[in-house]
Amino acid sequence: MSFRRALPFSLGDRVGRLIGAAVGQTVVCDTTSINIYKALHAAMALRPDRLVIVSEGGSFPTDIYMAEGVVSTRPGASLRLEGVDAPDIEDLIDGTVAVVLVNHVNYKSAELRDMAALTKKAHENGALVIWDLCHTAGALPVDLDGANVDFAVGCTYKYLNGGPGAPAFIYAAARHHGAISQPLSGWWGHARPFAFEKHYAAGEGIRRFLCGTQPILSLRALKGALDIWDEVDMAALREKSLGLTDLFIALVEAKCGAYGLELESPRERAKRGSQVSFSHPNAYAVMQALIDRGLIGDFRAPSTMRFGFAPLYVSYADVWQAVVILEDILRAGSWQDARFAVRAAVT
C-alpha cells in the first residue's frame, strides 16, 4: 500500500492510542457528520429487527440532523431524544432501540458522560452505542476498548490541533468488522480500489468505513500535528486540564460574579470536560469584545460564552490574563460598543 493510501490507517492508529483503541480499529477520514451517518447505518444494519435511534435533545446539532437523515431512509424508523421524549437518556433505551448516539462531552455545557455505564446499559437492552468524541479526543483519557464501545466518531481540528479542514475519525470495535455495512460505498473502501472493478466489493476491517479519495494535504498536516501526541501522558494532560478549568471558574466567579455571569458547566471537576461555559444576558456582545481584545472564545445561542482549554499548550498564566481581560470588559462596559452588537448574517 502506498504511503498516501496508508495515511488514513496509520493516522487512525495514532488517534486510536489517545482514545483507548487497539490498532486496526480507527481510521482517519471524511468529516464528523459523514462518519456519524456511516456509523448509524452500520449499527442499524447490525440490528435489522430494530428501528429506533436514541440521541440527546441537547446534542451538537449535526448529530441530530444526521440521525434524522438516517431515519428518513428507513421506513418505520424513529428518533427518540433525551430532554424531549424523556428526561434522561437511560429512560429511552429498551428492547426496540437499535443504536444510541451520544456525546461523551456536551459541546455546550462540557458535562461528561459515564461512558462505561451508559454503554453497559445499552448492551443490556441489546442496543449498540456510537460515542461522539469531538470534545474529548486530545483533552482527556478515553478507553473505548475497555468500555466495550461499539463505534465512535470525532474530529481532529480541536484539541488534536489538525487545523482548519482537518479530517475526522471513526472507530469500530474489531468484533463488528466482519459485518460492517454502510451505504457510502466509495472506491477507497473497496477491497481492490485500483482494480477498477465494475461492482463494489467491501474491503476488510475498518477499511469498510472509507469512502472517496481523502484530502492528502490535510492528512499530512494532521500527521505533523500528531507527532507531539506520541509523547503525551494522557493522565497528566487531564490533570492539567482540570487545574486550568478549576482556576478559570474560581477566578471568574471571584472577579466577575457581580456582572451577571452564571456558570453553566458542572462545578464538580470529574464531571467536566476541558471547557467552561458561562451564561450572560449579552453573551454575544461580550464575546465579540473579548475577541477584539485577543481573547478567542465561542458564543453559543442563546446566551452561552464557551471557553476551551487545550491543556497541551494553554498555561495557567493564560487563564489569569483571560480573566483580567474579561473583568475589564465587564467593569468598563466596553461590550456595549455598537459594533459588538452586529451579528454576522446567518440564516
mmCIF file of C-alpha atoms in Angstrom:
data_model
loop_
_atom_site.group_PDB
_atom_site.id
_atom_site.type_symbol
_atom_site.label_atom_id
_atom_site.label_comp_id
_atom_site.label_asym_id
_atom_site.label_seq_id
_atom_site.Cartn_x
_atom_site.Cartn_y
_atom_site.Cartn_z
ATOM 1 C CA MET A 1 0.000 0.000 0.000
ATOM 2 C CA SER A 2 1.395 3.407 -0.953
ATOM 3 C CA PHE A 3 2.205 5.970 1.740
ATOM 4 C CA ARG A 4 -0.706 8.227 0.825
ATOM 5 C CA ARG A 5 -3.215 5.382 0.803
ATOM 6 C CA ALA A 6 -1.859 4.153 4.144
ATOM 7 C CA LEU A 7 -2.251 7.529 5.889
ATOM 8 C CA PRO A 8 -5.907 7.044 6.964
ATOM 9 C CA PHE A 9 -4.872 3.838 8.741
ATOM 10 C CA SER A 10 -1.545 4.904 10.241
ATOM 11 C CA LEU A 11 -3.023 8.166 11.499
ATOM 12 C CA GLY A 12 -6.075 6.267 12.697
ATOM 13 C CA ASP A 13 -3.882 4.053 14.889
ATOM 14 C CA ARG A 14 -2.150 7.125 16.321
ATOM 15 C CA VAL A 15 -5.503 8.688 17.192
ATOM 16 C CA GLY A 16 -6.573 5.280 18.476
ATOM 17 C CA ARG A 17 -3.845 5.329 21.111
ATOM 18 C CA LEU A 18 -5.348 8.520 22.532
ATOM 19 C CA ILE A 19 -8.871 7.111 22.712
ATOM 20 C CA GLY A 20 -8.084 3.659 24.068
ATOM 21 C CA ALA A 21 -8.404 1.725 20.811
ATOM 22 C CA ALA A 22 -6.192 -1.175 19.800
ATOM 23 C CA VAL A 23 -4.594 -0.970 16.354
ATOM 24 C CA GLY A 24 -6.726 -1.572 13.291
ATOM 25 C CA GLN A 25 -9.945 -0.185 14.761
ATOM 26 C CA THR A 26 -9.695 3.526 13.932
ATOM 27 C CA VAL A 27 -9.387 5.264 10.581
ATOM 28 C CA VAL A 28 -9.000 8.975 9.808
ATOM 29 C CA CYS A 29 -11.358 10.014 7.033
ATOM 30 C CA ASP A 30 -14.114 12.350 5.868
ATOM 31 C CA THR A 31 -15.977 14.641 8.292
ATOM 32 C CA THR A 32 -17.666 14.017 11.612
ATOM 33 C CA SER A 33 -21.115 14.369 10.044
ATOM 34 C CA ILE A 34 -20.365 11.855 7.294
ATOM 35 C CA ASN A 35 -18.867 9.431 9.798
ATOM 36 C CA ILE A 36 -21.952 9.712 12.021
ATOM 37 C CA TYR A 37 -24.109 8.851 9.024
ATOM 38 C CA LYS A 38 -21.962 5.819 8.187
ATOM 39 C CA ALA A 39 -21.826 4.616 11.797
ATOM 40 C CA LEU A 40 -25.586 4.939 12.302
ATOM 41 C CA HIS A 41 -26.313 2.908 9.182
ATOM 42 C CA ALA A 42 -23.726 0.316 10.175
ATOM 43 C CA ALA A 43 -25.220 -0.027 13.658
ATOM 44 C CA MET A 44 -28.773 -0.330 12.343
ATOM 45 C CA ALA A 45 -27.657 -2.957 9.835
ATOM 46 C CA LEU A 46 -26.343 -4.971 12.782
ATOM 47 C CA ARG A 47 -29.767 -4.718 14.447
ATOM 48 C CA PRO A 48 -32.109 -5.240 11.453
ATOM 49 C CA ASP A 49 -35.109 -6.069 13.628
ATOM 50 C CA ARG A 50 -34.948 -2.681 15.419
ATOM 51 C CA LEU A 51 -35.862 0.764 14.098
ATOM 52 C CA VAL A 52 -35.246 3.231 16.936
ATOM 53 C CA ILE A 53 -32.307 5.634 17.295
ATOM 54 C CA VAL A 54 -31.795 7.332 20.657
ATOM 55 C CA SER A 55 -29.862 10.584 20.995
ATOM 56 C CA GLU A 56 -29.743 13.795 23.032
ATOM 57 C CA GLY A 57 -32.011 16.778 22.523
ATOM 58 C CA GLY A 58 -29.070 18.923 23.638
ATOM 59 C CA SER A 59 -26.606 17.278 21.274
ATOM 60 C CA PHE A 60 -24.473 19.212 18.821
ATOM 61 C CA PRO A 61 -26.997 19.833 16.010
ATOM 62 C CA THR A 62 -25.196 17.848 13.295
ATOM 63 C CA ASP A 63 -25.634 14.640 15.319
ATOM 64 C CA ILE A 64 -29.399 15.127 15.377
ATOM 65 C CA TYR A 65 -29.531 16.215 11.736
ATOM 66 C CA MET A 66 -27.660 13.109 10.594
ATOM 67 C CA ALA A 67 -29.848 10.877 12.759
ATOM 68 C CA GLU A 68 -32.919 12.466 11.162
ATOM 69 C CA GLY A 69 -31.382 11.790 7.764
ATOM 70 C CA VAL A 70 -30.833 8.124 8.564
ATOM 71 C CA VAL A 71 -34.392 7.788 9.892
ATOM 72 C CA SER A 72 -35.717 9.287 6.630
ATOM 73 C CA THR A 73 -34.094 6.457 4.645
ATOM 74 C CA ARG A 74 -35.552 3.622 6.724
ATOM 75 C CA PRO A 75 -39.335 3.070 6.627
ATOM 76 C CA GLY A 76 -40.776 2.838 10.111
ATOM 77 C CA ALA A 77 -37.653 4.164 11.826
ATOM 78 C CA SER A 78 -37.915 6.788 14.567
ATOM 79 C CA LEU A 79 -35.737 9.031 16.705
ATOM 80 C CA ARG A 80 -36.081 9.461 20.469
ATOM 81 C CA LEU A 81 -34.411 12.418 22.156
ATOM 82 C CA GLU A 82 -33.302 12.938 25.729
ATOM 83 C CA GLY A 83 -34.944 16.069 27.107
ATOM 84 C CA VAL A 84 -37.822 15.720 24.641
ATOM 85 C CA ASP A 85 -39.165 12.186 24.967
ATOM 86 C CA ALA A 86 -37.794 11.558 28.466
ATOM 87 C CA PRO A 87 -35.644 13.494 30.960
ATOM 88 C CA ASP A 88 -32.743 11.016 30.929
ATOM 89 C CA ILE A 89 -31.281 9.079 28.028
ATOM 90 C CA GLU A 90 -31.272 5.870 30.068
ATOM 91 C CA ASP A 91 -35.077 6.012 30.209
ATOM 92 C CA LEU A 92 -35.268 5.867 26.408
ATOM 93 C CA ILE A 93 -33.269 2.658 25.965
ATOM 94 C CA ASP A 94 -35.327 -0.510 25.672
ATOM 95 C CA GLY A 95 -35.623 -3.616 23.522
ATOM 96 C CA THR A 96 -36.742 -1.665 20.463
ATOM 97 C CA VAL A 97 -33.626 0.511 20.256
ATOM 98 C CA ALA A 98 -31.022 -0.284 17.615
ATOM 99 C CA VAL A 99 -28.425 2.338 18.465
ATOM 100 C CA VAL A 100 -27.691 5.134 20.921
ATOM 101 C CA LEU A 101 -25.782 8.157 19.564
ATOM 102 C CA VAL A 102 -24.351 10.181 22.429
ATOM 103 C CA ASN A 103 -21.701 12.832 23.091
ATOM 104 C CA HIS A 104 -19.033 11.995 25.632
ATOM 105 C CA VAL A 105 -18.659 15.701 26.466
ATOM 106 C CA ASN A 106 -21.562 18.050 25.816
ATOM 107 C CA TYR A 107 -20.484 20.724 23.351
ATOM 108 C CA LYS A 108 -22.250 23.487 25.229
ATOM 109 C CA SER A 109 -22.037 22.712 28.937
ATOM 110 C CA ALA A 110 -18.939 20.443 28.971
ATOM 111 C CA GLU A 111 -20.844 17.843 31.011
ATOM 112 C CA LEU A 112 -19.019 14.486 30.869
ATOM 113 C CA ARG A 113 -20.976 11.246 30.456
ATOM 114 C CA ASP A 114 -20.088 7.949 32.104
ATOM 115 C CA MET A 115 -19.048 6.007 29.009
ATOM 116 C CA ALA A 116 -18.762 2.572 30.574
ATOM 117 C CA ALA A 117 -22.069 2.769 32.458
ATOM 118 C CA LEU A 118 -24.147 4.025 29.527
ATOM 119 C CA THR A 119 -22.581 1.527 27.121
ATOM 120 C CA LYS A 120 -23.388 -1.275 29.569
ATOM 121 C CA LYS A 121 -26.998 -0.055 29.842
ATOM 122 C CA ALA A 122 -27.387 -0.083 26.058
ATOM 123 C CA HIS A 123 -25.865 -3.549 25.708
ATOM 124 C CA GLU A 124 -28.118 -4.952 28.429
ATOM 125 C CA ASN A 125 -31.032 -3.940 26.206
ATOM 126 C CA GLY A 126 -29.453 -5.322 23.048
ATOM 127 C CA ALA A 127 -28.623 -1.889 21.582
ATOM 128 C CA LEU A 128 -25.337 -0.611 20.154
ATOM 129 C CA VAL A 129 -23.661 2.702 21.036
ATOM 130 C CA ILE A 130 -21.887 5.383 18.998
ATOM 131 C CA TRP A 131 -19.871 7.853 21.065
ATOM 132 C CA ASP A 132 -19.136 11.331 19.681
ATOM 133 C CA LEU A 133 -15.656 12.276 20.907
ATOM 134 C CA CYS A 134 -15.360 15.707 19.259
ATOM 135 C CA HIS A 135 -14.886 17.450 22.606
ATOM 136 C CA THR A 136 -12.948 14.580 24.157
ATOM 137 C CA ALA A 137 -10.089 13.406 21.934
ATOM 138 C CA GLY A 138 -6.911 15.182 22.974
ATOM 139 C CA ALA A 139 -8.475 16.641 26.118
ATOM 140 C CA LEU A 140 -8.862 13.666 28.447
ATOM 141 C CA PRO A 141 -8.133 9.941 28.542
ATOM 142 C CA VAL A 142 -10.637 7.604 26.887
ATOM 143 C CA ASP A 143 -10.799 3.803 26.961
ATOM 144 C CA LEU A 144 -13.084 2.715 24.126
ATOM 145 C CA ASP A 145 -11.946 -0.900 24.221
ATOM 146 C CA GLY A 146 -12.138 -1.049 27.997
ATOM 147 C CA ALA A 147 -15.686 0.350 27.977
ATOM 148 C CA ASN A 148 -16.710 -2.208 25.310
ATOM 149 C CA VAL A 149 -17.816 0.585 22.953
ATOM 150 C CA ASP A 150 -19.196 -0.374 19.545
ATOM 151 C CA PHE A 151 -18.497 2.723 17.438
ATOM 152 C CA ALA A 152 -17.086 6.214 17.947
ATOM 153 C CA VAL A 153 -16.546 9.308 15.823
ATOM 154 C CA GLY A 154 -14.710 12.563 16.369
ATOM 155 C CA CYS A 155 -12.817 15.446 14.825
ATOM 156 C CA THR A 156 -9.101 16.260 14.784
ATOM 157 C CA TYR A 157 -9.206 20.036 14.408
ATOM 158 C CA LYS A 158 -9.994 20.854 18.063
ATOM 159 C CA TYR A 159 -7.727 19.519 20.806
ATOM 160 C CA LEU A 160 -5.696 17.402 18.366
ATOM 161 C CA ASN A 161 -4.646 20.588 16.525
ATOM 162 C CA GLY A 162 -5.160 19.273 12.986
ATOM 163 C CA GLY A 163 -6.050 22.734 11.713
ATOM 164 C CA PRO A 164 -8.966 24.061 9.642
ATOM 165 C CA GLY A 165 -10.488 21.373 7.448
ATOM 166 C CA ALA A 166 -8.669 18.544 9.206
ATOM 167 C CA PRO A 167 -10.355 15.182 8.611
ATOM 168 C CA ALA A 168 -12.375 13.352 11.239
ATOM 169 C CA PHE A 169 -12.013 9.790 12.507
ATOM 170 C CA ILE A 170 -14.213 6.769 13.054
ATOM 171 C CA TYR A 171 -13.727 3.780 15.344
ATOM 172 C CA ALA A 172 -15.363 0.369 15.134
ATOM 173 C CA ALA A 173 -14.724 -2.432 17.595
ATOM 174 C CA ALA A 174 -12.967 -5.371 15.925
ATOM 175 C CA ARG A 175 -15.817 -7.704 16.852
ATOM 176 C CA HIS A 176 -18.055 -5.867 14.353
ATOM 177 C CA HIS A 177 -15.629 -5.698 11.428
ATOM 178 C CA GLY A 178 -16.827 -8.768 9.591
ATOM 179 C CA ALA A 179 -20.409 -7.484 9.473
ATOM 180 C CA ILE A 180 -19.877 -3.775 8.795
ATOM 181 C CA SER A 181 -22.202 -2.488 6.105
ATOM 182 C CA GLN A 182 -22.640 1.197 5.330
ATOM 183 C CA PRO A 183 -24.175 2.854 2.269
ATOM 184 C CA LEU A 184 -21.346 5.192 1.177
ATOM 185 C CA SER A 185 -19.535 2.523 -0.797
ATOM 186 C CA GLY A 186 -16.859 4.649 -2.399
ATOM 187 C CA TRP A 187 -13.757 3.360 -4.112
ATOM 188 C CA TRP A 188 -11.352 3.804 -1.173
ATOM 189 C CA GLY A 189 -13.462 1.326 0.782
ATOM 190 C CA HIS A 190 -13.215 -1.265 -1.991
ATOM 191 C CA ALA A 191 -11.213 -4.420 -1.372
ATOM 192 C CA ARG A 192 -9.173 -3.698 -4.521
ATOM 193 C CA PRO A 193 -9.556 0.016 -5.280
ATOM 194 C CA PHE A 194 -7.086 0.076 -8.139
ATOM 195 C CA ALA A 195 -8.524 -2.966 -9.884
ATOM 196 C CA PHE A 196 -11.309 -0.657 -11.139
ATOM 197 C CA GLU A 197 -13.896 -3.403 -10.996
ATOM 198 C CA LYS A 198 -17.451 -2.779 -12.149
ATOM 199 C CA HIS A 199 -19.115 -3.686 -8.845
ATOM 200 C CA TYR A 200 -18.374 -2.871 -5.222
ATOM 201 C CA ALA A 201 -16.618 -5.417 -3.015
ATOM 202 C CA ALA A 202 -16.106 -4.194 0.542
ATOM 203 C CA GLY A 203 -12.600 -4.210 1.936
ATOM 204 C CA GLU A 204 -11.750 -5.892 5.197
ATOM 205 C CA GLY A 205 -11.975 -4.458 8.696
ATOM 206 C CA ILE A 206 -12.002 -0.743 9.332
ATOM 207 C CA ARG A 207 -11.365 -0.094 5.607
ATOM 208 C CA ARG A 208 -15.094 -0.561 5.094
ATOM 209 C CA PHE A 209 -15.670 2.897 6.537
ATOM 210 C CA LEU A 210 -13.595 4.622 3.879
ATOM 211 C CA CYS A 211 -15.471 6.306 1.073
ATOM 212 C CA GLY A 212 -13.867 8.597 -1.513
ATOM 213 C CA THR A 213 -10.365 9.937 -2.050
ATOM 214 C CA GLN A 214 -9.063 11.500 1.134
ATOM 215 C CA PRO A 215 -7.577 15.035 1.468
ATOM 216 C CA ILE A 216 -3.900 14.138 1.357
ATOM 217 C CA LEU A 217 -2.571 17.602 2.234
ATOM 218 C CA SER A 218 -4.845 17.754 5.281
ATOM 219 C CA LEU A 219 -3.746 14.271 6.285
ATOM 220 C CA ARG A 220 -0.106 15.324 6.038
ATOM 221 C CA ALA A 221 -0.807 18.371 8.217
ATOM 222 C CA LEU A 222 -2.528 16.131 10.762
ATOM 223 C CA LYS A 223 0.455 13.783 10.700
ATOM 224 C CA GLY A 224 2.646 16.683 11.827
ATOM 225 C CA ALA A 225 0.138 17.698 14.496
ATOM 226 C CA LEU A 226 0.030 14.174 15.921
ATOM 227 C CA ASP A 227 3.802 13.865 16.295
ATOM 228 C CA ILE A 228 3.798 15.560 19.704
ATOM 229 C CA TRP A 229 0.962 13.329 20.926
ATOM 230 C CA ASP A 230 3.163 10.264 20.756
ATOM 231 C CA GLU A 231 4.982 11.695 23.788
ATOM 232 C CA VAL A 232 1.983 12.903 25.812
ATOM 233 C CA ASP A 233 0.900 11.281 29.072
ATOM 234 C CA MET A 234 -2.900 11.498 28.881
ATOM 235 C CA ALA A 235 -3.347 11.254 32.669
ATOM 236 C CA ALA A 236 -1.028 14.239 33.169
ATOM 237 C CA LEU A 237 -2.850 16.099 30.399
ATOM 238 C CA ARG A 238 -6.176 15.519 32.131
ATOM 239 C CA GLU A 239 -4.819 16.745 35.459
ATOM 240 C CA LYS A 240 -3.637 19.973 33.853
ATOM 241 C CA SER A 241 -6.994 20.393 32.097
ATOM 242 C CA LEU A 242 -8.800 20.117 35.413
ATOM 243 C CA GLY A 243 -6.394 22.581 37.010
ATOM 244 C CA LEU A 244 -6.936 25.116 34.228
ATOM 245 C CA THR A 245 -10.724 24.881 34.311
ATOM 246 C CA ASP A 246 -10.863 24.889 38.127
ATOM 247 C CA LEU A 247 -8.771 28.057 38.181
ATOM 248 C CA PHE A 248 -10.848 29.747 35.498
ATOM 249 C CA ILE A 249 -14.127 29.070 37.307
ATOM 250 C CA ALA A 250 -12.738 30.288 40.616
ATOM 251 C CA LEU A 251 -11.281 33.497 39.150
ATOM 252 C CA VAL A 252 -14.329 34.356 37.046
ATOM 253 C CA GLU A 253 -16.687 33.914 39.961
ATOM 254 C CA ALA A 254 -14.426 35.894 42.289
ATOM 255 C CA LYS A 255 -13.714 38.782 39.930
ATOM 256 C CA CYS A 256 -16.669 38.839 37.521
ATOM 257 C CA GLY A 257 -19.532 37.346 39.504
ATOM 258 C CA ALA A 258 -21.178 40.714 40.059
ATOM 259 C CA TYR A 259 -21.659 41.283 36.316
ATOM 260 C CA GLY A 260 -24.385 38.733 35.571
ATOM 261 C CA LEU A 261 -22.309 35.673 34.713
ATOM 262 C CA GLU A 262 -23.736 32.260 35.631
ATOM 263 C CA LEU A 263 -21.782 29.012 35.462
ATOM 264 C CA GLU A 264 -23.321 26.521 33.003
ATOM 265 C CA SER A 265 -20.658 23.820 33.252
ATOM 266 C CA PRO A 266 -20.503 21.199 36.011
ATOM 267 C CA ARG A 267 -18.800 22.520 39.112
ATOM 268 C CA GLU A 268 -17.649 19.035 40.045
ATOM 269 C CA ARG A 269 -14.381 18.583 38.157
ATOM 270 C CA ALA A 270 -14.820 14.858 37.483
ATOM 271 C CA LYS A 271 -17.998 15.589 35.547
ATOM 272 C CA ARG A 272 -16.448 18.297 33.328
ATOM 273 C CA GLY A 273 -14.562 18.166 30.041
ATOM 274 C CA SER A 274 -11.875 20.683 29.088
ATOM 275 C CA GLN A 275 -14.102 23.680 28.508
ATOM 276 C CA VAL A 276 -16.085 26.046 30.699
ATOM 277 C CA SER A 277 -19.302 27.838 29.801
ATOM 278 C CA PHE A 278 -20.864 30.862 31.446
ATOM 279 C CA SER A 279 -24.181 32.428 30.523
ATOM 280 C CA HIS A 280 -24.726 36.183 30.266
ATOM 281 C CA PRO A 281 -27.738 38.183 29.017
ATOM 282 C CA ASN A 282 -25.455 39.881 26.477
ATOM 283 C CA ALA A 283 -23.187 36.935 25.776
ATOM 284 C CA TYR A 284 -22.765 37.661 22.064
ATOM 285 C CA ALA A 285 -21.602 41.246 22.543
ATOM 286 C CA VAL A 286 -19.333 40.332 25.448
ATOM 287 C CA MET A 287 -17.693 37.606 23.388
ATOM 288 C CA GLN A 288 -17.134 39.966 20.457
ATOM 289 C CA ALA A 289 -15.491 42.434 22.823
ATOM 290 C CA LEU A 290 -13.258 39.649 24.152
ATOM 291 C CA ILE A 291 -12.258 38.621 20.635
ATOM 292 C CA ASP A 292 -11.464 42.253 19.863
ATOM 293 C CA ARG A 293 -9.021 42.136 22.789
ATOM 294 C CA GLY A 294 -7.383 38.942 21.516
ATOM 295 C CA LEU A 295 -9.203 36.500 23.784
ATOM 296 C CA ILE A 296 -10.852 33.959 21.487
ATOM 297 C CA GLY A 297 -13.861 32.065 22.791
ATOM 298 C CA ASP A 298 -17.205 30.923 21.395
ATOM 299 C CA PHE A 299 -20.744 32.219 21.544
ATOM 300 C CA ARG A 300 -23.480 29.597 21.546
ATOM 301 C CA ALA A 301 -27.069 30.779 21.233
ATOM 302 C CA PRO A 302 -28.941 31.992 23.044
ATOM 303 C CA SER A 303 -26.697 33.189 25.891
ATOM 304 C CA THR A 304 -23.636 30.981 26.323
ATOM 305 C CA MET A 305 -19.987 32.016 26.313
ATOM 306 C CA ARG A 306 -17.780 28.954 25.926
ATOM 307 C CA PHE A 307 -14.075 28.908 26.754
ATOM 308 C CA GLY A 308 -11.968 25.947 25.635
ATOM 309 C CA PHE A 309 -8.735 24.991 27.397
ATOM 310 C CA ALA A 310 -6.288 22.982 25.291
ATOM 311 C CA PRO A 311 -4.059 21.668 28.091
ATOM 312 C CA LEU A 312 -1.258 20.789 25.693
ATOM 313 C CA TYR A 313 -0.285 24.450 25.350
ATOM 314 C CA VAL A 314 -2.617 26.738 27.348
ATOM 315 C CA SER A 315 -0.918 27.911 30.549
ATOM 316 C CA TYR A 316 -2.143 28.978 33.973
ATOM 317 C CA ALA A 317 -0.800 32.454 33.160
ATOM 318 C CA ASP A 318 -3.089 32.480 30.110
ATOM 319 C CA VAL A 319 -6.039 31.794 32.414
ATOM 320 C CA TRP A 320 -5.155 34.704 34.697
ATOM 321 C CA GLN A 321 -4.742 37.041 31.731
ATOM 322 C CA ALA A 322 -8.053 35.933 30.240
ATOM 323 C CA VAL A 323 -9.930 36.752 33.427
ATOM 324 C CA VAL A 324 -8.191 40.150 33.673
ATOM 325 C CA ILE A 325 -9.479 40.986 30.181
ATOM 326 C CA LEU A 326 -12.962 39.660 30.905
ATOM 327 C CA GLU A 327 -13.219 41.637 34.142
ATOM 328 C CA ASP A 328 -12.041 44.818 32.423
ATOM 329 C CA ILE A 329 -14.619 44.480 29.631
ATOM 330 C CA LEU A 330 -17.467 43.860 32.065
ATOM 331 C CA ARG A 331 -16.449 46.567 34.520
ATOM 332 C CA ALA A 332 -15.940 49.224 31.853
ATOM 333 C CA GLY A 333 -18.994 48.131 29.866
ATOM 334 C CA SER A 334 -16.954 48.217 26.664
ATOM 335 C CA TRP A 335 -19.054 45.328 25.321
ATOM 336 C CA GLN A 336 -21.842 47.899 24.822
ATOM 337 C CA ASP A 337 -19.999 49.402 21.845
ATOM 338 C CA ALA A 338 -22.442 49.230 18.920
ATOM 339 C CA ARG A 339 -20.040 47.327 16.710
ATOM 340 C CA PHE A 340 -20.136 44.340 19.084
ATOM 341 C CA ALA A 341 -23.901 44.010 18.733
ATOM 342 C CA VAL A 342 -23.794 43.445 14.959
ATOM 343 C CA ARG A 343 -24.089 39.762 14.210
ATOM 344 C CA ALA A 344 -22.829 38.075 11.081
ATOM 345 C CA ALA A 345 -25.560 37.319 8.582
ATOM 346 C CA VAL A 346 -26.630 33.754 9.355
ATOM 347 C CA THR A 347 -29.886 32.377 8.015
#
